[in-house]
Amino acid sequence: MSSARGTANHVELYPGDTNEPVVTASLAGAGQDVAREAKLDVPPQESLAPTKLKIEGLSKAYGDFQALHPLDLDIREGELLTLLGPSGSGKTTLLQLIAGLVKPSTGKLLMDDIDQTALPANQRDVGVVFQNYALFPHLTVSENVAFPLRMRGEPRAQTLERVKEVLEMVGMGHLGDRFPDALSGGQQQRVALARCMIYRPSLILMDESLSALDRKLRETMQMEIRRLHRETGATIVFVTHDQEEALALSDRICLMNGGRIEQVGRPEEIYEHPESVFAANFIGVSNLFAGKTTDRGVMETVFGSLPLPESIAGGIEGTLVVRPEHIALNGDDRYLEGEVVERVYAGAETRLLIQVAPELVVTARQAAGASMLEIGSRVGLGWAAENARFLTR
Ligand SMILES: Nc1ncnc2c1ncn2[C@@H]1O[C@H](COP(=O)(O)OP(=O)(O)OP(=O)(O)O)[C@@H](O)[C@H]1O
Ligand SMILES: [Mg+2]
């Protein structure tokens, strides 16, 4: 698993190239193995892997503004963790702290059990790819990729060999002589990854590095990053504000909100067991019903009483979350009634929007082939009580 794990022990910071250290990562050629690479076949091994990066009470204030509140996070060896959250939630700040590009206000950071807090960026075994992957315009693809090794005075023959190898890995072997301005965005992205991979850091940080790509290319690159991740055994921290990307890529997601960690877990854990309304809303589509529990084991809402998923004491205010796929239409249990106001066809399923009250639209799903409910039809809504989640924050 760790065949390409490096002996390298520093971040490359390019002179005159602000915030653009390099990462080591190896991308395999596009295409054929994509299906095999789907993340579902990755065994959950997080309990076995040792901690790669331990973050303790790390925070960052800019003047009076707390960009990141003190937080703890363990990132495991070989895991692909995404930092997911809305704009301004502190994702880049956390990445910069890990890379050593920004000094923390409090807390510490251990990598392989060694305190790195005071270690300068260029002495950390960390590679970074930022959103603007700033290739050197006056250097060819090969020269760009060779740059980190040239800076370190590696022998020329070895460098050429390694450049060839990493360019093959990212499916760019035939474009080594091109200049960056003659490449598409996706190709530039691959070069940036190759340039980062070439010196094999054991921790790779990627900040929104696919966000400039179109959907198709982005999906291909996601698969390639997963493969790279597996082939090199590197630990990857990947920043995105796109929940679909996070779901597709991650072993675990660290959901961020307002400079704090909202929830950390495997994608399906967060999807199925959101711990807050924010998490329920940010990942996937949620139907939310606000109300108060009663002594009778139900929740009173302005739309009527709804069953609770478990026994909860009376008098607690909270929100019931029901995912669209759990909403049964005209089934045995009917807690709400509404009118179909919109049907959105999405291939394997059709999404139905059902107006229950002026301020409440419920989203449900109908599988392809089910007899379709027309716009304007009245429909009863229910769900198995245990499929809902009761949240108090
Ligand atoms: N150098 C700085 N000085 C002052 N405030 C800063 C600085 N860098 C970041 N911030 C603030 O810290 C907060 C977190 O910023 P950060 O860049 O980490 O967010 P982000 O989650 O990466 O957002 P985005 O998705 O937009 O990239 C923001 O409110 C930002 O304005
Ligand atoms: Mg950012």
Tab-separated table of C-alpha atoms and ligand atoms in Angstrom:
chain	number	residue	atom	x	y	z
A	1	MET	CA	0.000	0.000	0.000
A	2	SER	CA	2.821	2.389	0.737
A	3	SER	CA	5.082	1.617	-2.191
A	4	ALA	CA	5.493	5.246	-3.029
A	5	ARG	CA	5.652	6.495	0.510
A	6	GLY	CA	8.472	8.925	0.592
A	7	THR	CA	11.571	9.645	2.447
A	8	ALA	CA	11.035	13.259	1.573
A	9	ASN	CA	10.694	15.476	4.540
A	10	HIS	CA	9.622	18.869	3.407
A	11	VAL	CA	7.150	21.045	1.601
A	12	GLU	CA	8.333	22.672	-1.559
A	13	LEU	CA	7.639	26.356	-1.543
A	14	TYR	CA	8.218	27.916	-4.887
A	15	PRO	CA	10.016	31.210	-4.812
A	16	GLY	CA	7.792	33.980	-6.025
A	17	ASP	CA	4.858	31.646	-6.214
A	18	THR	CA	2.697	32.674	-3.335
A	19	ASN	CA	1.141	29.940	-1.309
A	20	GLU	CA	1.868	27.335	-3.851
A	21	PRO	CA	3.877	24.567	-2.337
A	22	VAL	CA	3.829	21.330	-4.165
A	23	VAL	CA	2.238	18.073	-3.484
A	24	THR	CA	3.184	14.611	-4.276
A	25	ALA	CA	0.405	12.584	-5.669
A	26	SER	CA	0.165	10.067	-8.384
A	27	LEU	CA	-2.709	9.882	-10.724
A	28	ALA	CA	-3.318	6.895	-12.847
A	29	GLY	CA	-4.418	7.176	-16.427
A	30	ALA	CA	-7.985	8.129	-16.978
A	31	GLY	CA	-10.802	5.834	-17.611
A	32	GLN	CA	-10.780	2.129	-17.692
A	33	ASP	CA	-10.526	1.289	-14.036
A	34	VAL	CA	-12.922	3.894	-12.882
A	35	ALA	CA	-15.689	1.503	-11.948
A	36	ARG	CA	-13.347	-0.562	-9.857
A	37	GLU	CA	-12.209	2.529	-8.078
A	38	ALA	CA	-15.581	3.422	-6.706
A	39	LYS	CA	-15.180	4.190	-3.048
A	40	LEU	CA	-17.704	1.631	-1.907
A	41	ASP	CA	-15.194	-1.173	-2.055
A	42	VAL	CA	-12.842	0.473	0.386
A	43	PRO	CA	-13.046	-1.406	3.666
A	44	PRO	CA	-13.567	0.754	6.704
A	45	GLN	CA	-10.133	0.435	8.216
A	46	GLU	CA	-10.030	3.588	10.250
A	47	SER	CA	-10.087	1.740	13.542
A	48	LEU	CA	-6.916	-0.122	12.591
A	49	ALA	CA	-4.844	2.702	11.187
A	50	PRO	CA	-2.589	4.680	13.499
A	51	THR	CA	-2.969	8.424	13.795
A	52	LYS	CA	-1.067	10.324	11.137
A	53	LEU	CA	-1.938	13.791	12.295
A	54	LYS	CA	-3.154	14.754	15.723
A	55	ILE	CA	-4.651	18.204	16.121
A	56	GLU	CA	-5.143	19.433	19.673
A	57	GLY	CA	-6.883	22.675	20.593
A	58	LEU	CA	-5.691	24.279	17.391
A	59	SER	CA	-7.174	27.706	16.705
A	60	LYS	CA	-6.574	30.815	14.648
A	61	ALA	CA	-7.609	34.381	15.352
A	62	TYR	CA	-7.035	37.303	13.042
A	63	GLY	CA	-7.182	40.283	15.378
A	64	ASP	CA	-10.562	40.061	17.070
A	65	PHE	CA	-11.903	37.643	14.523
A	66	GLN	CA	-11.842	33.965	15.384
A	67	ALA	CA	-11.370	32.276	12.008
A	68	LEU	CA	-11.004	28.889	13.702
A	69	HIS	CA	-12.138	28.069	17.224
A	70	PRO	CA	-9.981	25.613	19.194
A	71	LEU	CA	-10.526	22.199	17.687
A	72	ASP	CA	-9.351	18.610	18.030
A	73	LEU	CA	-9.089	16.203	15.146
A	74	ASP	CA	-7.282	12.935	14.530
A	75	ILE	CA	-6.453	12.109	10.935
A	76	ARG	CA	-5.501	8.502	10.395
A	77	GLU	CA	-2.671	7.068	8.414
A	78	GLY	CA	-3.685	6.534	4.789
A	79	GLU	CA	-7.109	8.081	5.129
A	80	LEU	CA	-8.752	10.489	2.728
A	81	LEU	CA	-10.495	13.076	4.840
A	82	THR	CA	-12.413	15.972	3.383
A	83	LEU	CA	-12.970	19.273	5.081
A	84	LEU	CA	-16.449	20.211	3.943
A	85	GLY	CA	-18.279	23.402	4.764
A	86	PRO	CA	-19.680	26.632	3.427
A	87	SER	CA	-17.580	29.578	2.374
A	88	GLY	CA	-15.792	31.149	5.325
A	89	SER	CA	-16.163	28.128	7.617
A	90	GLY	CA	-12.397	27.863	8.123
A	91	LYS	CA	-11.417	25.045	5.761
A	92	THR	CA	-8.501	26.817	4.114
A	93	THR	CA	-7.373	28.207	7.457
A	94	LEU	CA	-7.181	24.699	8.902
A	95	LEU	CA	-5.291	23.463	5.856
A	96	GLN	CA	-2.828	26.333	6.118
A	97	LEU	CA	-2.257	25.537	9.781
A	98	ILE	CA	-1.568	21.900	8.931
A	99	ALA	CA	0.844	22.930	6.194
A	100	GLY	CA	2.585	25.388	8.497
A	101	LEU	CA	1.845	28.327	6.224
A	102	VAL	CA	-0.042	30.087	9.003
A	103	LYS	CA	0.866	30.149	12.718
A	104	PRO	CA	-1.801	28.906	15.122
A	105	SER	CA	-3.066	31.179	17.905
A	106	THR	CA	-3.389	28.213	20.267
A	107	GLY	CA	-2.965	24.469	20.218
A	108	LYS	CA	-0.614	22.003	18.698
A	109	LEU	CA	-0.211	19.621	15.845
A	110	LEU	CA	1.547	16.271	15.920
A	111	MET	CA	2.521	14.279	12.877
A	112	ASP	CA	3.549	10.675	13.430
A	113	ASP	CA	3.597	11.536	17.146
A	114	ILE	CA	6.135	14.317	16.656
A	115	ASP	CA	5.177	17.859	17.557
A	116	GLN	CA	5.262	19.976	14.410
A	117	THR	CA	3.711	23.126	15.770
A	118	ALA	CA	6.894	25.140	15.621
A	119	LEU	CA	8.260	23.476	12.502
A	120	PRO	CA	8.462	25.719	9.424
A	121	ALA	CA	6.438	24.690	6.391
A	122	ASN	CA	9.477	23.704	4.382
A	123	GLN	CA	10.504	21.168	7.000
A	124	ARG	CA	7.176	19.365	7.148
A	125	ASP	CA	6.577	16.207	5.165
A	126	VAL	CA	3.541	17.797	3.578
A	127	GLY	CA	2.596	18.583	0.004
A	128	VAL	CA	-0.072	21.096	-0.922
A	129	VAL	CA	-2.106	21.733	-4.058
A	130	PHE	CA	-4.125	24.897	-3.982
A	131	GLN	CA	-7.092	25.880	-6.053
A	132	ASN	CA	-5.055	28.042	-8.381
A	133	TYR	CA	-2.498	25.456	-9.211
A	134	ALA	CA	-0.129	28.078	-10.621
A	135	LEU	CA	2.151	26.245	-12.978
A	136	PHE	CA	5.207	28.150	-14.157
A	137	PRO	CA	4.133	29.521	-17.548
A	138	HIS	CA	7.673	29.703	-18.915
A	139	LEU	CA	8.427	26.052	-18.152
A	140	THR	CA	7.167	23.027	-20.058
A	141	VAL	CA	5.044	20.407	-18.385
A	142	SER	CA	8.098	18.220	-17.761
A	143	GLU	CA	10.104	21.127	-16.395
A	144	ASN	CA	7.268	22.118	-14.127
A	145	VAL	CA	7.037	18.621	-12.753
A	146	ALA	CA	10.806	18.322	-12.389
A	147	PHE	CA	11.043	21.590	-10.487
A	148	PRO	CA	10.772	20.262	-6.922
A	149	LEU	CA	13.519	17.716	-7.550
A	150	ARG	CA	15.726	20.252	-9.329
A	151	MET	CA	15.388	22.574	-6.342
A	152	ARG	CA	16.704	19.791	-4.181
A	153	GLY	CA	19.607	19.037	-6.452
A	154	GLU	CA	18.533	15.531	-7.402
A	155	PRO	CA	20.682	13.946	-10.144
A	156	ARG	CA	19.376	14.796	-13.593
A	157	ALA	CA	18.969	11.250	-14.873
A	158	GLN	CA	16.971	10.232	-11.832
A	159	THR	CA	14.800	13.317	-12.113
A	160	LEU	CA	14.023	12.613	-15.765
A	161	GLU	CA	13.095	9.060	-14.907
A	162	ARG	CA	10.804	10.144	-12.101
A	163	VAL	CA	9.175	12.884	-14.208
A	164	LYS	CA	8.359	10.314	-16.846
A	165	GLU	CA	6.897	8.032	-14.232
A	166	VAL	CA	4.610	10.589	-12.585
A	167	LEU	CA	3.464	12.045	-15.911
A	168	GLU	CA	2.460	8.535	-16.966
A	169	MET	CA	0.601	8.144	-13.716
A	170	VAL	CA	-1.525	11.203	-14.389
A	171	GLY	CA	-2.094	10.263	-18.019
A	172	MET	CA	0.032	13.155	-19.295
A	173	GLY	CA	3.027	11.204	-20.595
A	174	HIS	CA	2.508	12.467	-24.138
A	175	LEU	CA	2.313	16.152	-23.230
A	176	GLY	CA	5.612	16.694	-21.445
A	177	ASP	CA	6.861	19.247	-23.973
A	178	ARG	CA	3.804	21.469	-23.923
A	179	PHE	CA	3.628	24.782	-22.108
A	180	PRO	CA	0.873	25.289	-19.516
A	181	ASP	CA	-1.069	27.811	-21.601
A	182	ALA	CA	-1.585	25.101	-24.229
A	183	LEU	CA	-3.317	22.806	-21.737
A	184	SER	CA	-6.934	22.512	-20.659
A	185	GLY	CA	-7.856	23.197	-17.047
A	186	GLY	CA	-8.021	19.503	-16.277
A	187	GLN	CA	-4.648	18.875	-17.843
A	188	GLN	CA	-3.109	21.698	-15.816
A	189	GLN	CA	-4.652	20.157	-12.768
A	190	ARG	CA	-2.962	16.859	-13.519
A	191	VAL	CA	0.373	18.560	-13.977
A	192	ALA	CA	-0.038	20.297	-10.625
A	193	LEU	CA	-0.735	16.935	-9.037
A	194	ALA	CA	2.235	15.340	-10.751
A	195	ARG	CA	4.455	18.174	-9.562
A	196	CYS	CA	3.224	17.571	-6.086
A	197	MET	CA	3.593	13.791	-6.273
A	198	ILE	CA	7.103	13.808	-7.509
A	199	TYR	CA	8.751	14.054	-4.125
A	200	ARG	CA	6.311	11.761	-2.329
A	201	PRO	CA	5.154	13.515	0.818
A	202	SER	CA	3.264	11.263	3.196
A	203	LEU	CA	0.590	13.917	3.785
A	204	ILE	CA	-1.095	15.693	0.885
A	205	LEU	CA	-3.332	18.713	1.287
A	206	MET	CA	-5.623	19.760	-1.549
A	207	ASP	CA	-7.673	22.935	-1.413
A	208	GLU	CA	-10.674	23.084	-3.749
A	209	SER	CA	-8.385	21.754	-6.394
A	210	LEU	CA	-11.136	20.350	-8.618
A	211	SER	CA	-13.549	23.230	-8.359
A	212	ALA	CA	-12.539	24.803	-11.662
A	213	LEU	CA	-13.276	21.666	-13.653
A	214	ASP	CA	-16.466	20.719	-15.418
A	215	ARG	CA	-18.571	17.996	-13.918
A	216	LYS	CA	-17.435	15.114	-16.080
A	217	LEU	CA	-13.750	15.855	-15.729
A	218	ARG	CA	-14.208	16.461	-12.071
A	219	GLU	CA	-15.712	13.015	-11.588
A	220	THR	CA	-12.865	11.422	-13.509
A	221	MET	CA	-10.345	13.308	-11.409
A	222	GLN	CA	-12.115	12.244	-8.235
A	223	MET	CA	-11.707	8.628	-9.217
A	224	GLU	CA	-8.089	9.236	-10.057
A	225	ILE	CA	-7.435	10.884	-6.738
A	226	ARG	CA	-8.901	7.859	-5.025
A	227	ARG	CA	-6.629	5.622	-7.010
A	228	LEU	CA	-3.625	7.796	-6.312
A	229	HIS	CA	-4.566	7.658	-2.692
A	230	ARG	CA	-4.602	3.902	-2.720
A	231	GLU	CA	-1.485	3.445	-4.785
A	232	THR	CA	0.679	5.790	-2.759
A	233	GLY	CA	-0.826	5.108	0.648
A	234	ALA	CA	-0.556	8.834	1.305
A	235	THR	CA	-2.837	10.506	3.790
A	236	ILE	CA	-4.935	13.129	2.018
A	237	VAL	CA	-6.839	16.076	3.402
A	238	PHE	CA	-9.097	17.411	0.690
A	239	VAL	CA	-11.016	20.668	0.999
A	240	THR	CA	-14.306	21.196	-0.779
A	241	HIS	CA	-17.553	23.062	-0.302
A	242	ASP	CA	-19.321	20.579	-2.561
A	243	GLN	CA	-21.159	17.884	-0.633
A	244	GLU	CA	-21.392	15.530	-3.609
A	245	GLU	CA	-17.660	15.682	-4.068
A	246	ALA	CA	-17.133	15.005	-0.379
A	247	LEU	CA	-19.507	12.040	-0.470
A	248	ALA	CA	-17.822	10.580	-3.538
A	249	LEU	CA	-14.256	10.923	-2.305
A	250	SER	CA	-14.043	10.636	1.407
A	251	ASP	CA	-13.232	7.925	3.841
A	252	ARG	CA	-14.418	10.463	6.390
A	253	ILE	CA	-15.878	13.925	6.213
A	254	CYS	CA	-15.076	16.674	8.679
A	255	LEU	CA	-18.012	19.039	8.389
A	256	MET	CA	-17.153	22.614	9.313
A	257	ASN	CA	-19.354	25.538	10.206
A	258	GLY	CA	-18.383	28.981	11.440
A	259	GLY	CA	-14.826	28.033	12.354
A	260	ARG	CA	-15.857	24.917	14.272
A	261	ILE	CA	-16.156	21.235	13.552
A	262	GLU	CA	-19.820	20.384	13.234
A	263	GLN	CA	-19.476	16.618	12.836
A	264	VAL	CA	-16.859	14.079	11.762
A	265	GLY	CA	-17.753	10.719	10.310
A	266	ARG	CA	-17.978	8.440	7.340
A	267	PRO	CA	-20.198	9.904	4.610
A	268	GLU	CA	-23.003	7.470	5.290
A	269	GLU	CA	-22.756	8.087	9.038
A	270	ILE	CA	-23.267	11.787	8.587
A	271	TYR	CA	-25.988	11.242	6.026
A	272	GLU	CA	-27.881	8.712	8.121
A	273	HIS	CA	-27.100	10.140	11.533
A	274	PRO	CA	-26.713	13.884	11.253
A	275	GLU	CA	-26.113	15.349	14.700
A	276	SER	CA	-27.379	18.815	13.913
A	277	VAL	CA	-29.821	20.559	11.636
A	278	PHE	CA	-26.833	22.116	9.924
A	279	ALA	CA	-25.402	18.670	9.113
A	280	ALA	CA	-28.788	17.368	7.978
A	281	ASN	CA	-29.162	20.321	5.657
A	282	PHE	CA	-25.630	20.425	4.352
A	283	ILE	CA	-25.405	16.776	3.346
A	284	GLY	CA	-28.232	15.514	1.198
A	285	VAL	CA	-31.816	16.736	1.124
A	286	SER	CA	-33.707	16.835	4.407
A	287	ASN	CA	-37.284	17.432	5.418
A	288	LEU	CA	-37.286	19.312	8.704
A	289	PHE	CA	-40.158	19.600	11.143
A	290	ALA	CA	-39.719	21.844	14.166
A	291	GLY	CA	-41.705	21.124	17.299
A	292	LYS	CA	-41.755	19.997	20.911
A	293	THR	CA	-41.885	16.522	22.379
A	294	THR	CA	-44.821	15.540	24.549
A	295	ASP	CA	-45.250	12.956	27.286
A	296	ARG	CA	-47.094	10.772	24.804
A	297	GLY	CA	-43.974	9.926	22.757
A	298	VAL	CA	-44.777	12.203	19.856
A	299	MET	CA	-43.684	15.603	18.693
A	300	GLU	CA	-46.229	18.370	18.372
A	301	THR	CA	-45.740	20.592	15.362
A	302	VAL	CA	-47.918	23.239	13.763
A	303	PHE	CA	-48.737	20.623	11.128
A	304	GLY	CA	-49.917	18.004	13.594
A	305	SER	CA	-48.270	15.408	15.804
A	306	LEU	CA	-45.452	13.285	14.390
A	307	PRO	CA	-44.013	10.057	15.822
A	308	LEU	CA	-40.606	10.143	17.499
A	309	PRO	CA	-37.912	7.664	16.458
A	310	GLU	CA	-37.137	6.724	20.053
A	311	SER	CA	-38.541	7.433	23.448
A	312	ILE	CA	-37.688	10.960	24.421
A	313	ALA	CA	-38.801	12.887	27.483
A	314	GLY	CA	-41.604	15.398	27.022
A	315	GLY	CA	-41.114	19.144	26.721
A	316	ILE	CA	-37.992	19.142	24.570
A	317	GLU	CA	-37.832	21.457	21.601
A	318	GLY	CA	-36.184	20.042	18.537
A	319	THR	CA	-36.325	19.220	14.871
A	320	LEU	CA	-37.375	16.002	13.252
A	321	VAL	CA	-35.392	15.125	10.120
A	322	VAL	CA	-36.790	12.785	7.495
A	323	ARG	CA	-34.869	12.034	4.304
A	324	PRO	CA	-36.877	12.058	1.042
A	325	GLU	CA	-36.280	8.346	0.399
A	326	HIS	CA	-38.041	7.499	3.658
A	327	ILE	CA	-41.212	9.358	2.842
A	328	ALA	CA	-43.939	6.878	1.901
A	329	LEU	CA	-46.663	8.227	-0.360
A	330	ASN	CA	-50.211	7.084	0.330
A	331	GLY	CA	-48.875	4.299	2.545
A	332	ASP	CA	-50.322	2.820	5.734
A	333	ASP	CA	-48.899	5.549	7.975
A	334	ARG	CA	-50.117	9.002	7.030
A	335	TYR	CA	-49.088	11.853	9.289
A	336	LEU	CA	-49.353	14.703	6.832
A	337	GLU	CA	-51.270	15.475	3.707
A	338	GLY	CA	-50.368	17.706	0.814
A	339	GLU	CA	-50.553	18.460	-2.856
A	340	VAL	CA	-47.930	17.556	-5.436
A	341	VAL	CA	-46.672	20.892	-6.764
A	342	GLU	CA	-43.556	19.878	-8.675
A	343	ARG	CA	-42.052	16.811	-10.263
A	344	VAL	CA	-38.349	16.795	-11.044
A	345	TYR	CA	-37.212	13.947	-13.248
A	346	ALA	CA	-33.707	12.702	-12.386
A	347	GLY	CA	-33.216	9.462	-14.283
A	348	ALA	CA	-33.396	6.660	-11.739
A	349	GLU	CA	-35.887	8.559	-9.639
A	350	THR	CA	-38.348	11.385	-9.739
A	351	ARG	CA	-38.285	13.979	-6.998
A	352	LEU	CA	-41.686	15.158	-5.866
A	353	LEU	CA	-42.300	18.424	-4.049
A	354	ILE	CA	-45.399	18.272	-1.916
A	355	GLN	CA	-46.951	21.380	-0.439
A	356	VAL	CA	-48.243	20.505	3.007
A	357	ALA	CA	-48.790	24.031	4.306
A	358	PRO	CA	-48.007	27.479	2.919
A	359	GLU	CA	-44.599	27.388	4.617
A	360	LEU	CA	-43.908	23.659	4.324
A	361	VAL	CA	-42.875	21.798	1.187
A	362	VAL	CA	-41.872	18.170	1.669
A	363	THR	CA	-39.495	16.460	-0.738
A	364	ALA	CA	-40.170	12.808	-1.536
A	365	ARG	CA	-38.780	10.390	-4.094
A	366	GLN	CA	-40.413	8.011	-6.430
A	367	ALA	CA	-38.381	5.251	-8.011
A	368	ALA	CA	-38.453	4.953	-11.797
A	369	GLY	CA	-41.339	2.759	-12.883
A	370	ALA	CA	-43.571	3.559	-9.905
A	371	SER	CA	-46.954	4.819	-10.997
A	372	MET	CA	-46.506	8.553	-11.210
A	373	LEU	CA	-48.389	11.040	-9.155
A	374	GLU	CA	-49.537	13.963	-11.248
A	375	ILE	CA	-49.083	17.579	-10.275
A	376	GLY	CA	-52.128	18.646	-8.346
A	377	SER	CA	-52.821	15.230	-6.794
A	378	ARG	CA	-53.507	15.010	-3.092
A	379	VAL	CA	-51.199	12.657	-1.287
A	380	GLY	CA	-50.785	11.262	2.228
A	381	LEU	CA	-47.266	11.323	3.688
A	382	GLY	CA	-45.777	8.980	6.248
A	383	TRP	CA	-42.586	7.195	7.242
A	384	ALA	CA	-41.403	4.493	9.559
A	385	ALA	CA	-40.847	6.297	12.858
A	386	GLU	CA	-37.363	4.835	13.317
A	387	ASN	CA	-36.208	6.360	10.023
A	388	ALA	CA	-36.569	9.887	11.355
A	389	ARG	CA	-33.944	11.638	13.489
A	390	PHE	CA	-34.763	13.928	16.381
A	391	LEU	CA	-32.217	16.729	16.712
A	392	THR	CA	-31.884	19.322	19.421
A	393	ARG	CA	-29.256	21.545	17.822
B	1	LIG	N1	-5.532	36.599	6.620
B	1	LIG	C1	-6.759	36.762	7.125
B	1	LIG	N2	-7.089	37.863	7.819
B	1	LIG	C2	-8.321	38.024	8.327
B	1	LIG	N3	-9.323	37.140	8.182
B	1	LIG	C3	-9.064	36.026	7.492
B	1	LIG	C4	-7.782	35.764	6.915
B	1	LIG	N4	-7.828	34.575	6.285
B	1	LIG	C5	-9.078	34.121	6.447
B	1	LIG	N5	-9.827	34.983	7.175
B	1	LIG	C6	-11.229	34.817	7.551
B	1	LIG	O1	-11.357	33.580	8.216
B	1	LIG	C7	-12.574	32.953	7.868
B	1	LIG	C8	-12.293	31.558	7.351
B	1	LIG	O2	-11.635	31.676	6.117
B	1	LIG	P1	-11.218	30.424	5.242
B	1	LIG	O3	-10.442	30.925	4.098
B	1	LIG	O4	-10.559	29.432	6.144
B	1	LIG	O5	-12.642	29.888	4.795
B	1	LIG	P2	-12.994	28.678	3.804
B	1	LIG	O6	-13.825	27.714	4.576
B	1	LIG	O7	-11.751	28.175	3.162
B	1	LIG	O8	-13.933	29.407	2.741
B	1	LIG	P3	-14.044	29.223	1.130
B	1	LIG	O9	-14.957	28.063	0.899
B	1	LIG	O10	-14.678	30.514	0.712
B	1	LIG	O11	-12.671	29.031	0.575
B	1	LIG	C9	-13.239	33.841	6.838
B	1	LIG	O12	-14.228	34.604	7.471
B	1	LIG	C10	-12.112	34.709	6.342
B	1	LIG	O13	-12.585	35.970	5.938
B	2	MG	MG	-11.032	28.161	1.204
